[in-house]
Amino acid sequence: MLSIRRSAVGSLSVAKKHVLGTTAVIGALAFTLIALLIPVQSFGGKSASASTSAGGDDDGLGTLSTAFGPLTPQDRDFVRKVRLAGLWELPAGRDAVQRGKRPTVRTAGEHLIEGHTELDRRSLEVGQALGMELPNQPNAQQQEWLAQLAAAQGPQYEQLFAQLLRRAHGKVFAVVAQVRAQTRNSMVRQLANDANTTVLDHITVLEATGLVDFDGLADTPPAGSGTAPGSGSGSGSGSGSGVAPVPLPASSTLSRPTK
């Protein structure tokens, strides 16, 4: 009789152990599931919204359906900026071919003409296919840059040309990569492919002039160098700001024309 009672107590103890073990396993699984869901929800909220809003101006039209795939505000902003780039960089390239004293500056001008002539044609083609209205003249900031290039003389002109255009292409290089990685529109994707090749070529030939001040390419001027002229009006982003906002290099970094 005593042995039977001991056996029952022992069986009850084993059952309790199994219940406790099962509860612990379920609790661990629940904790793991919660831990996994937290980053997913975070990505679907703040992180996802940040990634979609980081690349350009929102024209308020939202994402549109096209025969070539969804067309986002970032996509449209990119196409407009490619068009705007040609509207000021083509004249800048022609000017460099005519006024450049160094063969490397004239070569850079030739590459700008060739590259942006093709990109301009492609941006108009993409704009028409997607039903977009594109600008037909440089914006106010771009006209100011062209005016400053026109006013510069001699070595000052050549260094201003190399610095201004190299900075512009360096900033747009990251924009092209972002659009290429994120767009779901086949027309925009192909334009980004073309722009990537062209921008890299222009960066290369501009650096080959030997006139690029790499310290001056940073968004924040080095300590003691002062604020770059034009940085107040050209530092903001916008669909009317061209491919990339490019503050002019500090005057202290430019060579003065010899008399």
Tab-separated table of C-alpha atoms in Angstrom:
chain	number	residue	atom	x	y	z
A	1	MET	CA	0.000	0.000	0.000
A	2	LEU	CA	2.867	2.341	0.858
A	3	SER	CA	4.723	1.486	-2.362
A	4	ILE	CA	1.654	2.276	-4.459
A	5	ARG	CA	1.310	5.688	-2.794
A	6	ARG	CA	5.015	6.453	-3.441
A	7	SER	CA	4.608	5.452	-7.101
A	8	ALA	CA	1.636	7.810	-7.537
A	9	VAL	CA	3.543	10.683	-5.972
A	10	GLY	CA	6.526	9.966	-8.221
A	11	SER	CA	4.294	9.900	-11.343
A	12	LEU	CA	2.715	13.217	-10.387
A	13	SER	CA	6.147	14.772	-10.001
A	14	VAL	CA	7.205	13.622	-13.481
A	15	ALA	CA	3.999	15.042	-15.002
A	16	LYS	CA	4.592	18.381	-13.365
A	17	LYS	CA	8.125	18.411	-14.726
A	18	HIS	CA	6.812	17.845	-18.247
A	19	VAL	CA	4.279	20.651	-17.890
A	20	LEU	CA	6.896	23.029	-16.584
A	21	GLY	CA	9.298	22.092	-19.388
A	22	THR	CA	6.656	22.581	-22.073
A	23	THR	CA	5.704	25.966	-20.627
A	24	ALA	CA	9.328	27.073	-20.682
A	25	VAL	CA	9.715	26.060	-24.342
A	26	ILE	CA	6.536	27.885	-25.359
A	27	GLY	CA	7.664	30.987	-23.482
A	28	ALA	CA	11.059	30.956	-25.195
A	29	LEU	CA	9.434	30.613	-28.624
A	30	ALA	CA	7.073	33.481	-27.872
A	31	PHE	CA	9.953	35.694	-26.767
A	32	THR	CA	11.893	34.853	-29.946
A	33	LEU	CA	8.865	35.661	-32.120
A	34	ILE	CA	8.427	39.044	-30.442
A	35	ALA	CA	12.113	39.826	-30.924
A	36	LEU	CA	11.826	39.011	-34.622
A	37	LEU	CA	8.681	41.064	-35.136
A	38	ILE	CA	10.064	44.247	-33.582
A	39	PRO	CA	12.691	44.979	-36.286
A	40	VAL	CA	10.254	43.944	-39.036
A	41	GLN	CA	7.663	46.412	-37.783
A	42	SER	CA	10.350	49.077	-37.403
A	43	PHE	CA	11.523	48.534	-40.972
A	44	GLY	CA	7.981	48.625	-42.269
A	45	GLY	CA	7.434	51.932	-40.505
A	46	LYS	CA	10.164	54.494	-39.976
A	47	SER	CA	12.959	52.789	-41.887
A	48	ALA	CA	10.908	52.090	-44.979
A	49	SER	CA	9.443	55.584	-45.110
A	50	ALA	CA	12.888	57.097	-44.674
A	51	SER	CA	14.296	55.125	-47.598
A	52	THR	CA	11.509	56.118	-49.951
A	53	SER	CA	11.633	59.789	-49.044
A	54	ALA	CA	15.406	60.196	-49.161
A	55	GLY	CA	15.821	60.538	-52.897
A	56	GLY	CA	14.481	63.846	-54.164
A	57	ASP	CA	11.459	66.096	-54.120
A	58	ASP	CA	7.913	64.814	-53.853
A	59	ASP	CA	5.692	66.465	-56.470
A	60	GLY	CA	2.589	65.374	-54.598
A	61	LEU	CA	1.337	63.036	-57.317
A	62	GLY	CA	2.227	59.845	-55.499
A	63	THR	CA	3.131	56.634	-57.293
A	64	LEU	CA	1.550	56.348	-60.742
A	65	SER	CA	0.911	53.205	-62.771
A	66	THR	CA	2.522	53.115	-66.218
A	67	ALA	CA	3.083	50.515	-68.916
A	68	PHE	CA	6.723	50.375	-67.778
A	69	GLY	CA	6.046	49.834	-64.093
A	70	PRO	CA	5.247	52.057	-61.091
A	71	LEU	CA	6.488	55.642	-61.375
A	72	THR	CA	7.389	57.167	-58.017
A	73	PRO	CA	8.061	60.813	-57.091
A	74	GLN	CA	11.752	59.899	-56.834
A	75	ASP	CA	11.663	58.514	-60.378
A	76	ARG	CA	10.084	61.674	-61.770
A	77	ASP	CA	12.488	63.918	-59.859
A	78	PHE	CA	15.414	61.983	-61.299
A	79	VAL	CA	14.210	62.318	-64.915
A	80	ARG	CA	13.739	66.077	-64.456
A	81	LYS	CA	17.211	66.435	-62.971
A	82	VAL	CA	18.820	64.566	-65.859
A	83	ARG	CA	17.110	66.995	-68.233
A	84	LEU	CA	18.196	70.012	-66.154
A	85	ALA	CA	21.767	68.735	-66.083
A	86	GLY	CA	21.998	68.892	-69.854
A	87	LEU	CA	20.527	72.389	-69.962
A	88	TRP	CA	23.510	73.887	-68.143
A	89	GLU	CA	26.303	71.344	-68.556
A	90	LEU	CA	26.038	71.310	-72.353
A	91	PRO	CA	26.709	75.084	-72.575
A	92	ALA	CA	29.459	74.701	-69.973
A	93	GLY	CA	31.071	71.987	-72.095
A	94	ARG	CA	30.897	74.051	-75.287
A	95	ASP	CA	32.433	76.989	-73.437
A	96	ALA	CA	35.297	74.830	-72.175
A	97	VAL	CA	36.090	73.612	-75.684
A	98	GLN	CA	36.297	77.204	-76.930
A	99	ARG	CA	37.998	78.875	-73.968
A	100	GLY	CA	40.104	76.155	-72.402
A	101	LYS	CA	43.862	76.614	-72.748
A	102	ARG	CA	44.744	73.195	-71.407
A	103	PRO	CA	44.091	70.238	-73.700
A	104	THR	CA	42.677	68.328	-70.713
A	105	VAL	CA	40.076	71.054	-70.116
A	106	ARG	CA	39.038	71.015	-73.768
A	107	THR	CA	38.826	67.210	-73.617
A	108	ALA	CA	36.580	67.416	-70.564
A	109	GLY	CA	34.370	69.877	-72.434
A	110	GLU	CA	34.091	67.480	-75.368
A	111	HIS	CA	33.033	64.656	-73.064
A	112	LEU	CA	30.395	66.876	-71.456
A	113	ILE	CA	28.980	67.741	-74.872
A	114	GLU	CA	28.911	64.150	-76.065
A	115	GLY	CA	27.570	62.670	-72.848
A	116	HIS	CA	24.849	65.191	-72.126
A	117	THR	CA	23.701	65.361	-75.739
A	118	GLU	CA	22.835	61.676	-75.484
A	119	LEU	CA	21.445	61.895	-71.938
A	120	ASP	CA	19.334	64.874	-72.955
A	121	ARG	CA	17.881	62.901	-75.838
A	122	ARG	CA	17.189	59.959	-73.562
A	123	SER	CA	15.555	62.068	-70.837
A	124	LEU	CA	13.185	63.619	-73.388
A	125	GLU	CA	12.383	60.152	-74.714
A	126	VAL	CA	11.666	58.831	-71.213
A	127	GLY	CA	9.637	61.898	-70.306
A	128	GLN	CA	7.461	61.513	-73.368
A	129	ALA	CA	6.930	57.796	-72.772
A	130	LEU	CA	5.923	58.430	-69.155
A	131	GLY	CA	3.768	61.479	-69.881
A	132	MET	CA	6.019	63.891	-67.975
A	133	GLU	CA	6.566	67.611	-68.572
A	134	LEU	CA	10.263	68.474	-68.488
A	135	PRO	CA	12.001	71.864	-68.150
A	136	ASN	CA	13.245	73.654	-71.254
A	137	GLN	CA	15.759	76.082	-69.748
A	138	PRO	CA	18.273	76.120	-66.888
A	139	ASN	CA	16.907	77.194	-63.545
A	140	ALA	CA	18.012	80.379	-61.794
A	141	GLN	CA	20.837	78.690	-59.860
A	142	GLN	CA	22.213	77.045	-62.981
A	143	GLN	CA	22.106	80.335	-64.854
A	144	GLU	CA	24.117	81.885	-62.023
A	145	TRP	CA	26.746	79.168	-62.326
A	146	LEU	CA	26.990	79.740	-66.079
A	147	ALA	CA	27.285	83.492	-65.492
A	148	GLN	CA	30.147	82.987	-63.043
A	149	LEU	CA	31.928	80.742	-65.516
A	150	ALA	CA	31.442	83.382	-68.219
A	151	ALA	CA	32.899	86.080	-65.951
A	152	ALA	CA	35.980	84.064	-64.935
A	153	GLN	CA	39.156	84.455	-66.948
A	154	GLY	CA	42.346	82.523	-67.598
A	155	PRO	CA	43.472	79.959	-65.006
A	156	GLN	CA	40.637	81.032	-62.718
A	157	TYR	CA	38.106	79.997	-65.353
A	158	GLU	CA	39.683	76.597	-65.900
A	159	GLN	CA	39.867	75.774	-62.201
A	160	LEU	CA	36.321	77.017	-61.592
A	161	PHE	CA	35.097	74.878	-64.488
A	162	ALA	CA	36.830	71.732	-63.224
A	163	GLN	CA	35.790	72.234	-59.590
A	164	LEU	CA	32.180	73.162	-60.255
A	165	LEU	CA	31.495	70.355	-62.718
A	166	ARG	CA	33.386	67.728	-60.710
A	167	ARG	CA	31.402	68.570	-57.594
A	168	ALA	CA	28.124	68.370	-59.505
A	169	HIS	CA	28.937	64.961	-60.943
A	170	GLY	CA	30.194	63.613	-57.635
A	171	LYS	CA	26.937	64.460	-55.878
A	172	VAL	CA	24.734	63.037	-58.619
A	173	PHE	CA	26.698	59.781	-58.683
A	174	ALA	CA	25.091	58.748	-55.384
A	175	VAL	CA	21.638	59.842	-56.602
A	176	VAL	CA	21.934	57.714	-59.741
A	177	ALA	CA	22.911	54.666	-57.663
A	178	GLN	CA	19.941	55.129	-55.329
A	179	VAL	CA	17.438	55.488	-58.178
A	180	ARG	CA	18.940	52.513	-60.011
A	181	ALA	CA	18.650	50.366	-56.877
A	182	GLN	CA	15.108	51.370	-55.946
A	183	THR	CA	13.143	52.078	-59.126
A	184	ARG	CA	10.631	49.534	-60.405
A	185	ASN	CA	10.124	51.414	-63.680
A	186	SER	CA	12.022	49.916	-66.611
A	187	MET	CA	12.356	53.239	-68.483
A	188	VAL	CA	13.774	55.013	-65.438
A	189	ARG	CA	16.070	52.067	-64.716
A	190	GLN	CA	17.597	52.220	-68.194
A	191	LEU	CA	18.040	55.991	-67.939
A	192	ALA	CA	19.831	55.456	-64.623
A	193	ASN	CA	22.108	52.910	-66.315
A	194	ASP	CA	22.983	55.431	-69.033
A	195	ALA	CA	23.472	58.225	-66.508
A	196	ASN	CA	25.773	56.078	-64.382
A	197	THR	CA	28.104	55.423	-67.323
A	198	THR	CA	28.095	59.059	-68.413
A	199	VAL	CA	28.636	60.538	-64.946
A	200	LEU	CA	31.553	58.222	-64.206
A	201	ASP	CA	33.178	59.168	-67.520
A	202	HIS	CA	32.785	62.872	-66.756
A	203	ILE	CA	34.199	62.477	-63.254
A	204	THR	CA	37.247	60.766	-64.768
A	205	VAL	CA	38.003	63.410	-67.401
A	206	LEU	CA	37.416	66.294	-64.984
A	207	GLU	CA	39.877	64.793	-62.506
A	208	ALA	CA	42.343	64.293	-65.363
A	209	THR	CA	42.599	68.073	-65.737
A	210	GLY	CA	44.631	68.144	-62.517
A	211	LEU	CA	42.613	71.143	-61.340
A	212	VAL	CA	40.210	69.479	-58.919
A	213	ASP	CA	40.614	70.443	-55.271
A	214	PHE	CA	39.379	67.290	-53.546
A	215	ASP	CA	39.254	68.986	-50.135
A	216	GLY	CA	36.847	71.484	-51.652
A	217	LEU	CA	34.431	68.759	-52.736
A	218	ALA	CA	33.165	68.215	-49.193
A	219	ASP	CA	29.755	69.604	-48.282
A	220	THR	CA	31.298	71.486	-45.357
A	221	PRO	CA	34.253	73.749	-46.208
A	222	PRO	CA	37.451	73.011	-44.257
A	223	ALA	CA	37.966	75.032	-41.074
A	224	GLY	CA	39.352	78.476	-41.821
A	225	SER	CA	38.470	78.384	-45.519
A	226	GLY	CA	35.290	80.444	-45.147
A	227	THR	CA	31.886	79.787	-46.647
A	228	ALA	CA	31.772	79.063	-50.339
A	229	PRO	CA	30.073	81.803	-52.369
A	230	GLY	CA	26.624	80.788	-53.480
A	231	SER	CA	26.324	78.011	-50.927
A	232	GLY	CA	23.285	79.615	-49.342
A	233	SER	CA	21.147	79.490	-52.465
A	234	GLY	CA	22.574	76.335	-53.945
A	235	SER	CA	22.668	73.974	-51.016
A	236	GLY	CA	19.005	73.071	-50.925
A	237	SER	CA	17.498	70.230	-52.883
A	238	GLY	CA	14.627	70.603	-55.247
A	239	SER	CA	13.349	69.532	-58.610
A	240	GLY	CA	14.523	72.880	-59.947
A	241	SER	CA	18.053	72.599	-58.621
A	242	GLY	CA	19.469	70.461	-61.416
A	243	VAL	CA	21.141	67.137	-60.995
A	244	ALA	CA	22.713	68.174	-57.716
A	245	PRO	CA	23.077	71.354	-55.721
A	246	VAL	CA	26.689	72.497	-56.117
A	247	PRO	CA	28.020	75.408	-54.065
A	248	LEU	CA	30.817	77.215	-55.872
A	249	PRO	CA	34.340	76.573	-54.591
A	250	ALA	CA	35.777	79.095	-52.148
A	251	SER	CA	37.536	81.929	-53.917
A	252	SER	CA	40.671	81.242	-51.859
A	253	THR	CA	41.145	77.943	-53.685
A	254	LEU	CA	41.130	79.527	-57.145
A	255	SER	CA	44.196	80.781	-58.960
A	256	ARG	CA	44.043	84.438	-59.901
A	257	PRO	CA	44.647	85.314	-63.540
A	258	THR	CA	48.136	86.571	-64.183
A	259	LYS	CA	48.548	90.113	-65.472
